Amino acid sequence: MTVTAIASAEPQLAIRGHTLHVPRNTGGHTPTAAAARSAEPTLVRMFRQAIADDRFSDGMEMLLAAAQLRPMFDQHTAGIPKSIGLTGGTPNNSGGDVLPHIVMICTPAFLGGYIQYILLAAHLGAHRRFSVVPLSGYEPDEPLPESLDAAIDSIAKTVLDTVGDDEFVVGGMSGGGNLAHATAARLLEQGNTRLQGLIIFDSFIAPEANERQMDTARDAVVDTDASIPDLAGFTSERLTALACWIDLLQQMECPPVECKSLVIKCTKPSPANNLHEWPIESWSTAQTVRTMDAQHVELCSTEAHTTAQLVDQWLSQE
């Protein structure tokens, strides 16, 4: 798999192992897909029915209750996924020699995983050291955090294990930005001196903004499942992890942290909301704001080249 392929103009990409897949929605489900769905776990079938009955919020409450029955951690433990190096957009490569080390926190999206930032990493090139921290619980045998405090502590430890002696910045898109902000705050509380800054991609602090953003969650879940069902199909683990992490996000508060930050805000409305009109919020005591003429979902997909350019410029000036 080459960086050229990764950096293509495809708005959606998926990876199995080291193979790149481009999703194609054929406009319907084949008999094979229908048969596969009949064999899905009961929890998955019930969630599909909740969506069909326009009871998405009830379905999410069911998933959250089921998540409480899964193995959980109150401190960093075995089974929590390690970070993945993506220098140059190549999975498992953290060989870039230009610091600070960029560490992105995954969003609590349906799929989870490093795929969310692979185009961004590809456009930043092979010179910048770039890693991604997946959220725990999306794959079998991965535990879920039992509290927000446990979640942030675990992410912070994974970040430190990732960067070693490197100077670094942490960042994230959407809900991943909120988690990155909390991680930066935790590291600063611990007296970390190698943290050089925070990167926020179109995230929101205000509960009202995040509630409005949640209105698009149903469509995001359904569309992802439909476009790459062979890879992104609903599983009990993915769905309960989604519900767990969204619940944790709703508990978060984000007072400004004492570090430099880059805040990238979109100026185009998304199909389901007008959050591009939301006022710029204070993420840190010293933030640089850049705007992009793009929709929220385009930041790390079709407009990843522009996002990467803004990040590279900011890091070069620091």
PDB file of C-alpha atoms in Angstrom:
ATOM      1  CA  MET A   1       0.000   0.000   0.000  1.00  0.00           C
ATOM      2  CA  THR A   2       1.531   3.310  -1.034  1.00  0.00           C
ATOM      3  CA  VAL A   3       1.203   6.845   0.217  1.00  0.00           C
ATOM      4  CA  THR A   4      -0.067   7.808  -3.242  1.00  0.00           C
ATOM      5  CA  ALA A   5      -3.054   5.523  -2.787  1.00  0.00           C
ATOM      6  CA  ILE A   6      -3.668   6.713   0.733  1.00  0.00           C
ATOM      7  CA  ALA A   7      -3.566  10.339  -0.316  1.00  0.00           C
ATOM      8  CA  SER A   8      -6.119   9.843  -3.088  1.00  0.00           C
ATOM      9  CA  ALA A   9      -9.185  12.054  -3.410  1.00  0.00           C
ATOM     10  CA  GLU A  10     -11.495   9.347  -2.108  1.00  0.00           C
ATOM     11  CA  PRO A  11     -13.678  10.791   0.694  1.00  0.00           C
ATOM     12  CA  GLN A  12     -13.814   7.460   2.522  1.00  0.00           C
ATOM     13  CA  LEU A  13     -11.149   4.803   2.908  1.00  0.00           C
ATOM     14  CA  ALA A  14     -10.994   1.672   4.978  1.00  0.00           C
ATOM     15  CA  ILE A  15      -8.109  -0.599   5.883  1.00  0.00           C
ATOM     16  CA  ARG A  16      -7.999  -4.291   6.659  1.00  0.00           C
ATOM     17  CA  GLY A  17      -4.505  -5.228   7.691  1.00  0.00           C
ATOM     18  CA  HIS A  18      -2.356  -3.331   5.188  1.00  0.00           C
ATOM     19  CA  THR A  19      -4.912  -3.418   2.346  1.00  0.00           C
ATOM     20  CA  LEU A  20      -6.728  -0.234   1.328  1.00  0.00           C
ATOM     21  CA  HIS A  21     -10.445  -0.510   0.533  1.00  0.00           C
ATOM     22  CA  VAL A  22     -12.558   2.140  -1.198  1.00  0.00           C
ATOM     23  CA  PRO A  23     -16.217   1.877  -0.154  1.00  0.00           C
ATOM     24  CA  ARG A  24     -18.884   1.801  -2.815  1.00  0.00           C
ATOM     25  CA  ASN A  25     -22.542   2.056  -1.881  1.00  0.00           C
ATOM     26  CA  THR A  26     -24.463  -0.010  -4.397  1.00  0.00           C
ATOM     27  CA  GLY A  27     -27.807   1.383  -3.286  1.00  0.00           C
ATOM     28  CA  GLY A  28     -29.107  -1.798  -1.765  1.00  0.00           C
ATOM     29  CA  HIS A  29     -28.252  -4.892   0.224  1.00  0.00           C
ATOM     30  CA  THR A  30     -27.453  -8.106  -1.555  1.00  0.00           C
ATOM     31  CA  PRO A  31     -29.089 -11.386  -0.521  1.00  0.00           C
ATOM     32  CA  THR A  32     -25.742 -12.380   0.982  1.00  0.00           C
ATOM     33  CA  ALA A  33     -25.692  -9.253   3.146  1.00  0.00           C
ATOM     34  CA  ALA A  34     -29.294  -9.876   4.209  1.00  0.00           C
ATOM     35  CA  ALA A  35     -28.442 -13.433   5.188  1.00  0.00           C
ATOM     36  CA  ALA A  36     -25.456 -12.214   7.174  1.00  0.00           C
ATOM     37  CA  ARG A  37     -27.670  -9.799   9.074  1.00  0.00           C
ATOM     38  CA  SER A  38     -30.015 -12.562  10.101  1.00  0.00           C
ATOM     39  CA  ALA A  39     -27.086 -14.177  11.901  1.00  0.00           C
ATOM     40  CA  GLU A  40     -26.117 -10.999  13.772  1.00  0.00           C
ATOM     41  CA  PRO A  41     -26.168 -10.932  17.583  1.00  0.00           C
ATOM     42  CA  THR A  42     -29.509 -10.095  19.167  1.00  0.00           C
ATOM     43  CA  LEU A  43     -28.195  -6.759  20.442  1.00  0.00           C
ATOM     44  CA  VAL A  44     -27.263  -5.679  16.915  1.00  0.00           C
ATOM     45  CA  ARG A  45     -30.633  -6.719  15.504  1.00  0.00           C
ATOM     46  CA  MET A  46     -32.451  -4.824  18.251  1.00  0.00           C
ATOM     47  CA  PHE A  47     -30.416  -1.700  17.526  1.00  0.00           C
ATOM     48  CA  ARG A  48     -31.194  -1.967  13.822  1.00  0.00           C
ATOM     49  CA  GLN A  49     -34.869  -2.229  14.694  1.00  0.00           C
ATOM     50  CA  ALA A  50     -34.630   0.847  16.919  1.00  0.00           C
ATOM     51  CA  ILE A  51     -33.197   2.784  13.968  1.00  0.00           C
ATOM     52  CA  ALA A  52     -35.929   1.490  11.656  1.00  0.00           C
ATOM     53  CA  ASP A  53     -38.567   2.567  14.186  1.00  0.00           C
ATOM     54  CA  ASP A  54     -37.027   6.050  14.476  1.00  0.00           C
ATOM     55  CA  ARG A  55     -36.025   5.346  18.079  1.00  0.00           C
ATOM     56  CA  PHE A  56     -32.300   5.971  17.797  1.00  0.00           C
ATOM     57  CA  SER A  57     -31.994   7.533  21.257  1.00  0.00           C
ATOM     58  CA  ASP A  58     -33.751   4.533  22.805  1.00  0.00           C
ATOM     59  CA  GLY A  59     -31.357   2.274  20.930  1.00  0.00           C
ATOM     60  CA  MET A  60     -28.384   4.191  22.309  1.00  0.00           C
ATOM     61  CA  GLU A  61     -29.740   3.859  25.857  1.00  0.00           C
ATOM     62  CA  MET A  62     -29.985   0.114  25.318  1.00  0.00           C
ATOM     63  CA  LEU A  63     -26.384   0.000  24.072  1.00  0.00           C
ATOM     64  CA  LEU A  64     -25.167   2.018  27.051  1.00  0.00           C
ATOM     65  CA  ALA A  65     -26.859  -0.407  29.450  1.00  0.00           C
ATOM     66  CA  ALA A  66     -25.246  -3.321  27.609  1.00  0.00           C
ATOM     67  CA  ALA A  67     -21.853  -1.583  27.768  1.00  0.00           C
ATOM     68  CA  GLN A  68     -22.028  -1.694  31.580  1.00  0.00           C
ATOM     69  CA  LEU A  69     -21.959  -5.496  31.372  1.00  0.00           C
ATOM     70  CA  ARG A  70     -18.672  -5.567  29.468  1.00  0.00           C
ATOM     71  CA  PRO A  71     -15.250  -5.813  31.162  1.00  0.00           C
ATOM     72  CA  MET A  72     -14.189  -2.356  32.347  1.00  0.00           C
ATOM     73  CA  PHE A  73     -11.000  -0.777  33.658  1.00  0.00           C
ATOM     74  CA  ASP A  74     -10.397   1.803  36.357  1.00  0.00           C
ATOM     75  CA  GLN A  75      -6.698   2.093  35.507  1.00  0.00           C
ATOM     76  CA  HIS A  76      -4.481   1.365  32.510  1.00  0.00           C
ATOM     77  CA  THR A  77      -4.453  -2.396  31.988  1.00  0.00           C
ATOM     78  CA  ALA A  78      -3.836  -5.198  29.508  1.00  0.00           C
ATOM     79  CA  GLY A  79      -6.073  -5.180  26.456  1.00  0.00           C
ATOM     80  CA  ILE A  80      -6.114  -1.398  25.977  1.00  0.00           C
ATOM     81  CA  PRO A  81      -4.934  -0.743  22.406  1.00  0.00           C
ATOM     82  CA  LYS A  82      -1.530   0.808  21.834  1.00  0.00           C
ATOM     83  CA  SER A  83      -0.954   3.764  19.553  1.00  0.00           C
ATOM     84  CA  ILE A  84      -0.213   3.264  15.858  1.00  0.00           C
ATOM     85  CA  GLY A  85       2.507   5.189  14.037  1.00  0.00           C
ATOM     86  CA  LEU A  86       1.316   6.787  10.789  1.00  0.00           C
ATOM     87  CA  THR A  87       4.310   8.813   9.622  1.00  0.00           C
ATOM     88  CA  GLY A  88       3.797   9.556   5.934  1.00  0.00           C
ATOM     89  CA  GLY A  89       0.412   7.831   6.133  1.00  0.00           C
ATOM     90  CA  THR A  90       2.016   4.393   6.385  1.00  0.00           C
ATOM     91  CA  PRO A  91       0.547   2.241   9.190  1.00  0.00           C
ATOM     92  CA  ASN A  92       2.924   1.186  11.977  1.00  0.00           C
ATOM     93  CA  ASN A  93       5.546   3.718  10.914  1.00  0.00           C
ATOM     94  CA  SER A  94       6.667   6.327  13.449  1.00  0.00           C
ATOM     95  CA  GLY A  95      10.061   6.927  11.897  1.00  0.00           C
ATOM     96  CA  GLY A  96       9.736  10.635  11.078  1.00  0.00           C
ATOM     97  CA  ASP A  97      12.587  12.694  12.501  1.00  0.00           C
ATOM     98  CA  VAL A  98      10.904  16.115  12.753  1.00  0.00           C
ATOM     99  CA  LEU A  99       9.492  17.023  16.164  1.00  0.00           C
ATOM    100  CA  PRO A 100       7.257  17.723  17.936  1.00  0.00           C
ATOM    101  CA  HIS A 101       5.690  14.291  17.661  1.00  0.00           C
ATOM    102  CA  ILE A 102       2.025  14.675  16.631  1.00  0.00           C
ATOM    103  CA  VAL A 103      -0.293  12.392  18.602  1.00  0.00           C
ATOM    104  CA  MET A 104      -3.949  12.410  17.512  1.00  0.00           C
ATOM    105  CA  ILE A 105      -6.739  10.999  19.687  1.00  0.00           C
ATOM    106  CA  CYS A 106      -9.470   9.101  17.856  1.00  0.00           C
ATOM    107  CA  THR A 107     -13.036  10.324  17.840  1.00  0.00           C
ATOM    108  CA  PRO A 108     -15.708   8.117  19.440  1.00  0.00           C
ATOM    109  CA  ALA A 109     -16.976   7.350  15.944  1.00  0.00           C
ATOM    110  CA  PHE A 110     -18.660   4.107  14.987  1.00  0.00           C
ATOM    111  CA  LEU A 111     -15.486   2.518  13.628  1.00  0.00           C
ATOM    112  CA  GLY A 112     -12.868   4.066  15.867  1.00  0.00           C
ATOM    113  CA  GLY A 113      -9.266   3.381  14.887  1.00  0.00           C
ATOM    114  CA  TYR A 114      -6.429   5.146  13.124  1.00  0.00           C
ATOM    115  CA  ILE A 115      -8.179   5.252   9.727  1.00  0.00           C
ATOM    116  CA  GLN A 116      -9.706   8.568  10.794  1.00  0.00           C
ATOM    117  CA  TYR A 117      -6.360  10.368  10.423  1.00  0.00           C
ATOM    118  CA  ILE A 118      -4.563   8.414   7.739  1.00  0.00           C
ATOM    119  CA  LEU A 119      -5.046  11.007   4.984  1.00  0.00           C
ATOM    120  CA  LEU A 120      -3.909  13.789   7.278  1.00  0.00           C
ATOM    121  CA  ALA A 121      -0.779  11.804   8.113  1.00  0.00           C
ATOM    122  CA  ALA A 122      -0.140  11.124   4.443  1.00  0.00           C
ATOM    123  CA  HIS A 123      -0.303  14.817   3.545  1.00  0.00           C
ATOM    124  CA  LEU A 124       1.995  15.782   6.416  1.00  0.00           C
ATOM    125  CA  GLY A 125       4.608  13.629   4.710  1.00  0.00           C
ATOM    126  CA  ALA A 126       7.343  11.337   5.945  1.00  0.00           C
ATOM    127  CA  HIS A 127       9.217  14.069   7.801  1.00  0.00           C
ATOM    128  CA  ARG A 128       6.846  14.566  10.730  1.00  0.00           C
ATOM    129  CA  ARG A 129       6.538  11.927  13.444  1.00  0.00           C
ATOM    130  CA  PHE A 130       2.813  11.135  13.626  1.00  0.00           C
ATOM    131  CA  SER A 131       0.886   8.639  15.793  1.00  0.00           C
ATOM    132  CA  VAL A 132      -2.755   7.892  16.586  1.00  0.00           C
ATOM    133  CA  VAL A 133      -4.259   6.678  19.870  1.00  0.00           C
ATOM    134  CA  PRO A 134      -7.341   4.458  19.322  1.00  0.00           C
ATOM    135  CA  LEU A 135     -10.069   4.376  21.959  1.00  0.00           C
ATOM    136  CA  SER A 136     -10.443   1.120  23.859  1.00  0.00           C
ATOM    137  CA  GLY A 137     -13.425  -1.168  23.527  1.00  0.00           C
ATOM    138  CA  TYR A 138     -14.156  -1.223  19.800  1.00  0.00           C
ATOM    139  CA  GLU A 139     -12.559  -4.614  19.223  1.00  0.00           C
ATOM    140  CA  PRO A 140     -13.155  -7.946  20.996  1.00  0.00           C
ATOM    141  CA  ASP A 141     -11.220  -8.379  24.258  1.00  0.00           C
ATOM    142  CA  GLU A 142     -10.683  -4.631  24.657  1.00  0.00           C
ATOM    143  CA  PRO A 143     -12.125  -3.279  27.940  1.00  0.00           C
ATOM    144  CA  LEU A 144     -14.160  -0.104  28.312  1.00  0.00           C
ATOM    145  CA  PRO A 145     -13.358   2.690  30.785  1.00  0.00           C
ATOM    146  CA  GLU A 146     -15.588   2.644  33.843  1.00  0.00           C
ATOM    147  CA  SER A 147     -15.354   6.422  34.277  1.00  0.00           C
ATOM    148  CA  LEU A 148     -14.236   9.572  32.502  1.00  0.00           C
ATOM    149  CA  ASP A 149     -11.285   9.837  34.874  1.00  0.00           C
ATOM    150  CA  ALA A 150     -10.131   6.313  33.995  1.00  0.00           C
ATOM    151  CA  ALA A 151     -10.541   7.053  30.296  1.00  0.00           C
ATOM    152  CA  ILE A 152      -8.406  10.204  30.361  1.00  0.00           C
ATOM    153  CA  ASP A 153      -5.738   8.641  32.577  1.00  0.00           C
ATOM    154  CA  SER A 154      -5.454   5.728  30.171  1.00  0.00           C
ATOM    155  CA  ILE A 155      -5.202   7.940  27.086  1.00  0.00           C
ATOM    156  CA  ALA A 156      -2.569  10.075  28.816  1.00  0.00           C
ATOM    157  CA  LYS A 157      -0.480   7.001  29.655  1.00  0.00           C
ATOM    158  CA  THR A 158      -0.755   5.723  26.082  1.00  0.00           C
ATOM    159  CA  VAL A 159       0.406   9.109  24.800  1.00  0.00           C
ATOM    160  CA  LEU A 160       3.451   9.053  27.111  1.00  0.00           C
ATOM    161  CA  ASP A 161       4.261   5.470  26.098  1.00  0.00           C
ATOM    162  CA  THR A 162       4.032   6.607  22.472  1.00  0.00           C
ATOM    163  CA  VAL A 163       6.279   9.658  22.572  1.00  0.00           C
ATOM    164  CA  GLY A 164       9.059   8.408  24.849  1.00  0.00           C
ATOM    165  CA  ASP A 165      11.502  11.300  25.210  1.00  0.00           C
ATOM    166  CA  ASP A 166      10.033  13.275  22.283  1.00  0.00           C
ATOM    167  CA  GLU A 167       8.537  16.706  22.590  1.00  0.00           C
ATOM    168  CA  PHE A 168       4.963  16.360  21.392  1.00  0.00           C
ATOM    169  CA  VAL A 169       1.558  17.883  20.718  1.00  0.00           C
ATOM    170  CA  VAL A 170      -1.805  16.183  21.208  1.00  0.00           C
ATOM    171  CA  GLY A 171      -4.843  16.767  19.042  1.00  0.00           C
ATOM    172  CA  GLY A 172      -8.120  15.445  17.785  1.00  0.00           C
ATOM    173  CA  MET A 173     -11.108  16.079  15.548  1.00  0.00           C
ATOM    174  CA  SER A 174     -14.640  16.623  16.813  1.00  0.00           C
ATOM    175  CA  GLY A 175     -15.094  14.564  20.008  1.00  0.00           C
ATOM    176  CA  GLY A 176     -11.475  13.487  19.687  1.00  0.00           C
ATOM    177  CA  GLY A 177     -10.556  17.132  20.202  1.00  0.00           C
ATOM    178  CA  ASN A 178     -12.406  17.176  23.509  1.00  0.00           C
ATOM    179  CA  LEU A 179     -10.529  14.053  24.591  1.00  0.00           C
ATOM    180  CA  ALA A 180      -7.219  15.564  23.459  1.00  0.00           C
ATOM    181  CA  HIS A 181      -7.972  18.714  25.463  1.00  0.00           C
ATOM    182  CA  ALA A 182      -8.699  16.664  28.596  1.00  0.00           C
ATOM    183  CA  THR A 183      -5.534  14.643  28.002  1.00  0.00           C
ATOM    184  CA  ALA A 184      -3.448  17.801  27.704  1.00  0.00           C
ATOM    185  CA  ALA A 185      -4.965  19.110  30.935  1.00  0.00           C
ATOM    186  CA  ARG A 186      -4.139  15.839  32.715  1.00  0.00           C
ATOM    187  CA  LEU A 187      -0.542  15.836  31.470  1.00  0.00           C
ATOM    188  CA  LEU A 188      -0.053  19.441  32.538  1.00  0.00           C
ATOM    189  CA  GLU A 189      -1.480  18.611  35.977  1.00  0.00           C
ATOM    190  CA  GLN A 190       1.161  15.887  36.194  1.00  0.00           C
ATOM    191  CA  GLY A 191       3.877  18.430  35.454  1.00  0.00           C
ATOM    192  CA  ASN A 192       4.776  17.186  31.984  1.00  0.00           C
ATOM    193  CA  THR A 193       7.188  19.599  30.307  1.00  0.00           C
ATOM    194  CA  ARG A 194       7.463  17.918  26.895  1.00  0.00           C
ATOM    195  CA  LEU A 195       3.884  18.750  25.866  1.00  0.00           C
ATOM    196  CA  GLN A 196       4.265  21.602  23.388  1.00  0.00           C
ATOM    197  CA  GLY A 197       0.661  22.264  22.442  1.00  0.00           C
ATOM    198  CA  LEU A 198      -2.865  21.197  21.546  1.00  0.00           C
ATOM    199  CA  ILE A 199      -4.568  20.853  18.151  1.00  0.00           C
ATOM    200  CA  ILE A 200      -8.365  21.116  17.881  1.00  0.00           C
ATOM    201  CA  PHE A 201     -10.188  20.227  14.651  1.00  0.00           C
ATOM    202  CA  ASP A 202     -13.731  21.642  14.685  1.00  0.00           C
ATOM    203  CA  SER A 203     -14.582  20.537  18.224  1.00  0.00           C
ATOM    204  CA  PHE A 204     -17.052  22.249  20.565  1.00  0.00           C
ATOM    205  CA  ILE A 205     -17.043  22.980  24.280  1.00  0.00           C
ATOM    206  CA  ALA A 206     -20.607  24.142  24.900  1.00  0.00           C
ATOM    207  CA  PRO A 207     -23.081  21.342  25.767  1.00  0.00           C
ATOM    208  CA  GLU A 208     -25.625  22.927  23.415  1.00  0.00           C
ATOM    209  CA  ALA A 209     -23.230  22.671  20.481  1.00  0.00           C
ATOM    210  CA  ASN A 210     -22.342  19.067  21.250  1.00  0.00           C
ATOM    211  CA  GLU A 211     -26.013  18.155  21.633  1.00  0.00           C
ATOM    212  CA  ARG A 212     -26.699  19.661  18.228  1.00  0.00           C
ATOM    213  CA  GLN A 213     -23.786  17.718  16.785  1.00  0.00           C
ATOM    214  CA  MET A 214     -25.217  14.531  18.284  1.00  0.00           C
ATOM    215  CA  ASP A 215     -28.267  15.002  16.078  1.00  0.00           C
ATOM    216  CA  THR A 216     -26.111  13.825  13.176  1.00  0.00           C
ATOM    217  CA  ALA A 217     -24.939  10.678  14.970  1.00  0.00           C
ATOM    218  CA  ARG A 218     -27.736   8.482  13.658  1.00  0.00           C
ATOM    219  CA  ASP A 219     -27.001   9.329  10.014  1.00  0.00           C
ATOM    220  CA  ALA A 220     -23.259   8.871  10.540  1.00  0.00           C
ATOM    221  CA  VAL A 221     -23.760   5.410  12.037  1.00  0.00           C
ATOM    222  CA  VAL A 222     -26.196   4.286   9.351  1.00  0.00           C
ATOM    223  CA  ASP A 223     -24.192   5.683   6.429  1.00  0.00           C
ATOM    224  CA  THR A 224     -20.921   4.119   7.589  1.00  0.00           C
ATOM    225  CA  ASP A 225     -22.522   0.726   8.050  1.00  0.00           C
ATOM    226  CA  ALA A 226     -24.134   0.918   4.611  1.00  0.00           C
ATOM    227  CA  SER A 227     -21.052   2.070   2.697  1.00  0.00           C
ATOM    228  CA  ILE A 228     -18.534  -0.525   3.912  1.00  0.00           C
ATOM    229  CA  PRO A 229     -20.587  -3.361   5.434  1.00  0.00           C
ATOM    230  CA  ASP A 230     -17.884  -5.977   4.915  1.00  0.00           C
ATOM    231  CA  LEU A 231     -15.493  -4.055   7.155  1.00  0.00           C
ATOM    232  CA  ALA A 232     -17.632  -1.617   9.131  1.00  0.00           C
ATOM    233  CA  GLY A 233     -20.636  -3.767   9.907  1.00  0.00           C
ATOM    234  CA  PHE A 234     -22.318  -3.411  13.262  1.00  0.00           C
ATOM    235  CA  THR A 235     -20.862  -5.549  16.032  1.00  0.00           C
ATOM    236  CA  SER A 236     -21.799  -5.663  19.691  1.00  0.00           C
ATOM    237  CA  GLU A 237     -18.346  -4.361  20.625  1.00  0.00           C
ATOM    238  CA  ARG A 238     -18.393  -1.384  18.278  1.00  0.00           C
ATOM    239  CA  LEU A 239     -21.908  -0.339  19.175  1.00  0.00           C
ATOM    240  CA  THR A 240     -21.519  -0.603  22.941  1.00  0.00           C
ATOM    241  CA  ALA A 241     -18.154   1.185  22.775  1.00  0.00           C
ATOM    242  CA  LEU A 242     -19.765   3.969  20.763  1.00  0.00           C
ATOM    243  CA  ALA A 243     -22.480   4.399  23.399  1.00  0.00           C
ATOM    244  CA  CYS A 244     -19.961   4.301  26.256  1.00  0.00           C
ATOM    245  CA  TRP A 245     -17.607   6.926  24.806  1.00  0.00           C
ATOM    246  CA  ILE A 246     -20.442   9.243  23.750  1.00  0.00           C
ATOM    247  CA  ASP A 247     -21.770   9.078  27.303  1.00  0.00           C
ATOM    248  CA  LEU A 248     -18.319  10.010  28.623  1.00  0.00           C
ATOM    249  CA  LEU A 249     -18.091  12.944  26.206  1.00  0.00           C
ATOM    250  CA  GLN A 250     -21.353  14.321  27.500  1.00  0.00           C
ATOM    251  CA  GLN A 251     -19.812  14.464  30.985  1.00  0.00           C
ATOM    252  CA  MET A 252     -16.850  16.578  29.906  1.00  0.00           C
ATOM    253  CA  GLU A 253     -16.041  20.170  30.743  1.00  0.00           C
ATOM    254  CA  CYS A 254     -13.219  21.978  28.962  1.00  0.00           C
ATOM    255  CA  PRO A 255     -11.750  24.962  30.841  1.00  0.00           C
ATOM    256  CA  PRO A 256      -8.815  26.587  28.978  1.00  0.00           C
ATOM    257  CA  VAL A 257      -5.507  24.791  29.409  1.00  0.00           C
ATOM    258  CA  GLU A 258      -2.175  26.530  30.024  1.00  0.00           C
ATOM    259  CA  CYS A 259      -0.513  25.795  26.695  1.00  0.00           C
ATOM    260  CA  LYS A 260      -0.456  26.911  23.076  1.00  0.00           C
ATOM    261  CA  SER A 261      -3.148  25.581  20.772  1.00  0.00           C
ATOM    262  CA  LEU A 262      -4.165  25.532  17.123  1.00  0.00           C
ATOM    263  CA  VAL A 263      -7.933  25.676  16.598  1.00  0.00           C
ATOM    264  CA  ILE A 264      -9.199  24.917  13.082  1.00  0.00           C
ATOM    265  CA  LYS A 265     -12.842  25.818  12.507  1.00  0.00           C
ATOM    266  CA  CYS A 266     -14.998  24.988   9.483  1.00  0.00           C
ATOM    267  CA  THR A 267     -17.040  27.725   7.809  1.00  0.00           C
ATOM    268  CA  LYS A 268     -19.417  25.617   5.692  1.00  0.00           C
ATOM    269  CA  PRO A 269     -22.631  24.187   7.155  1.00  0.00           C
ATOM    270  CA  SER A 270     -22.945  20.439   7.518  1.00  0.00           C
ATOM    271  CA  PRO A 271     -26.066  18.835   5.979  1.00  0.00           C
ATOM    272  CA  ALA A 272     -27.737  18.411   9.387  1.00  0.00           C
ATOM    273  CA  ASN A 273     -26.667  21.512  11.325  1.00  0.00           C
ATOM    274  CA  ASN A 274     -25.290  25.052  11.173  1.00  0.00           C
ATOM    275  CA  LEU A 275     -22.518  24.660  13.735  1.00  0.00           C
ATOM    276  CA  HIS A 276     -20.209  26.599  11.409  1.00  0.00           C
ATOM    277  CA  GLU A 277     -21.939  29.670  12.894  1.00  0.00           C
ATOM    278  CA  TRP A 278     -21.035  28.721  16.469  1.00  0.00           C
ATOM    279  CA  PRO A 279     -18.684  31.282  18.062  1.00  0.00           C
ATOM    280  CA  ILE A 280     -15.023  30.379  18.470  1.00  0.00           C
ATOM    281  CA  GLU A 281     -14.446  29.023  21.967  1.00  0.00           C
ATOM    282  CA  SER A 282     -11.428  29.291  24.266  1.00  0.00           C
ATOM    283  CA  TRP A 283      -9.510  26.019  24.403  1.00  0.00           C
ATOM    284  CA  SER A 284      -6.261  27.369  25.815  1.00  0.00           C
ATOM    285  CA  THR A 285      -4.653  30.496  27.210  1.00  0.00           C
ATOM    286  CA  ALA A 286      -2.729  31.054  23.963  1.00  0.00           C
ATOM    287  CA  GLN A 287      -4.585  29.834  20.898  1.00  0.00           C
ATOM    288  CA  THR A 288      -4.179  30.396  17.179  1.00  0.00           C
ATOM    289  CA  VAL A 289      -7.406  30.185  15.180  1.00  0.00           C
ATOM    290  CA  ARG A 290      -7.563  29.233  11.520  1.00  0.00           C
ATOM    291  CA  THR A 291     -10.711  28.798   9.448  1.00  0.00           C
ATOM    292  CA  MET A 292     -11.303  26.463   6.519  1.00  0.00           C
ATOM    293  CA  ASP A 293     -13.907  26.782   3.777  1.00  0.00           C
ATOM    294  CA  ALA A 294     -15.009  23.205   4.340  1.00  0.00           C
ATOM    295  CA  GLN A 295     -17.624  21.042   6.022  1.00  0.00           C
ATOM    296  CA  HIS A 296     -16.863  19.278   9.288  1.00  0.00           C
ATOM    297  CA  VAL A 297     -16.404  15.817   7.758  1.00  0.00           C
ATOM    298  CA  GLU A 298     -14.044  17.123   5.077  1.00  0.00           C
ATOM    299  CA  LEU A 299     -11.258  18.221   7.443  1.00  0.00           C
ATOM    300  CA  CYS A 300      -9.531  14.845   7.499  1.00  0.00           C
ATOM    301  CA  SER A 301     -10.863  13.507   4.197  1.00  0.00           C
ATOM    302  CA  THR A 302     -11.243  15.511   0.971  1.00  0.00           C
ATOM    303  CA  GLU A 303      -9.651  18.629   2.504  1.00  0.00           C
ATOM    304  CA  ALA A 304      -6.942  16.822   4.470  1.00  0.00           C
ATOM    305  CA  HIS A 305      -4.246  18.485   2.363  1.00  0.00           C
ATOM    306  CA  THR A 306      -5.361  21.945   3.522  1.00  0.00           C
ATOM    307  CA  THR A 307      -5.676  20.815   7.145  1.00  0.00           C
ATOM    308  CA  ALA A 308      -2.173  19.338   7.002  1.00  0.00           C
ATOM    309  CA  GLN A 309      -0.778  22.568   5.577  1.00  0.00           C
ATOM    310  CA  LEU A 310      -2.253  24.596   8.456  1.00  0.00           C
ATOM    311  CA  VAL A 311      -0.873  22.152  11.021  1.00  0.00           C
ATOM    312  CA  ASP A 312       2.571  22.156   9.410  1.00  0.00           C
ATOM    313  CA  GLN A 313       2.675  25.948   9.283  1.00  0.00           C
ATOM    314  CA  TRP A 314       1.664  26.268  12.937  1.00  0.00           C
ATOM    315  CA  LEU A 315       4.211  23.708  14.108  1.00  0.00           C
ATOM    316  CA  SER A 316       6.949  25.374  12.061  1.00  0.00           C
ATOM    317  CA  GLN A 317       6.263  28.696  13.752  1.00  0.00           C
ATOM    318  CA  GLU A 318       6.291  27.291  17.289  1.00  0.00           C
TER     319      GLU A 318
END
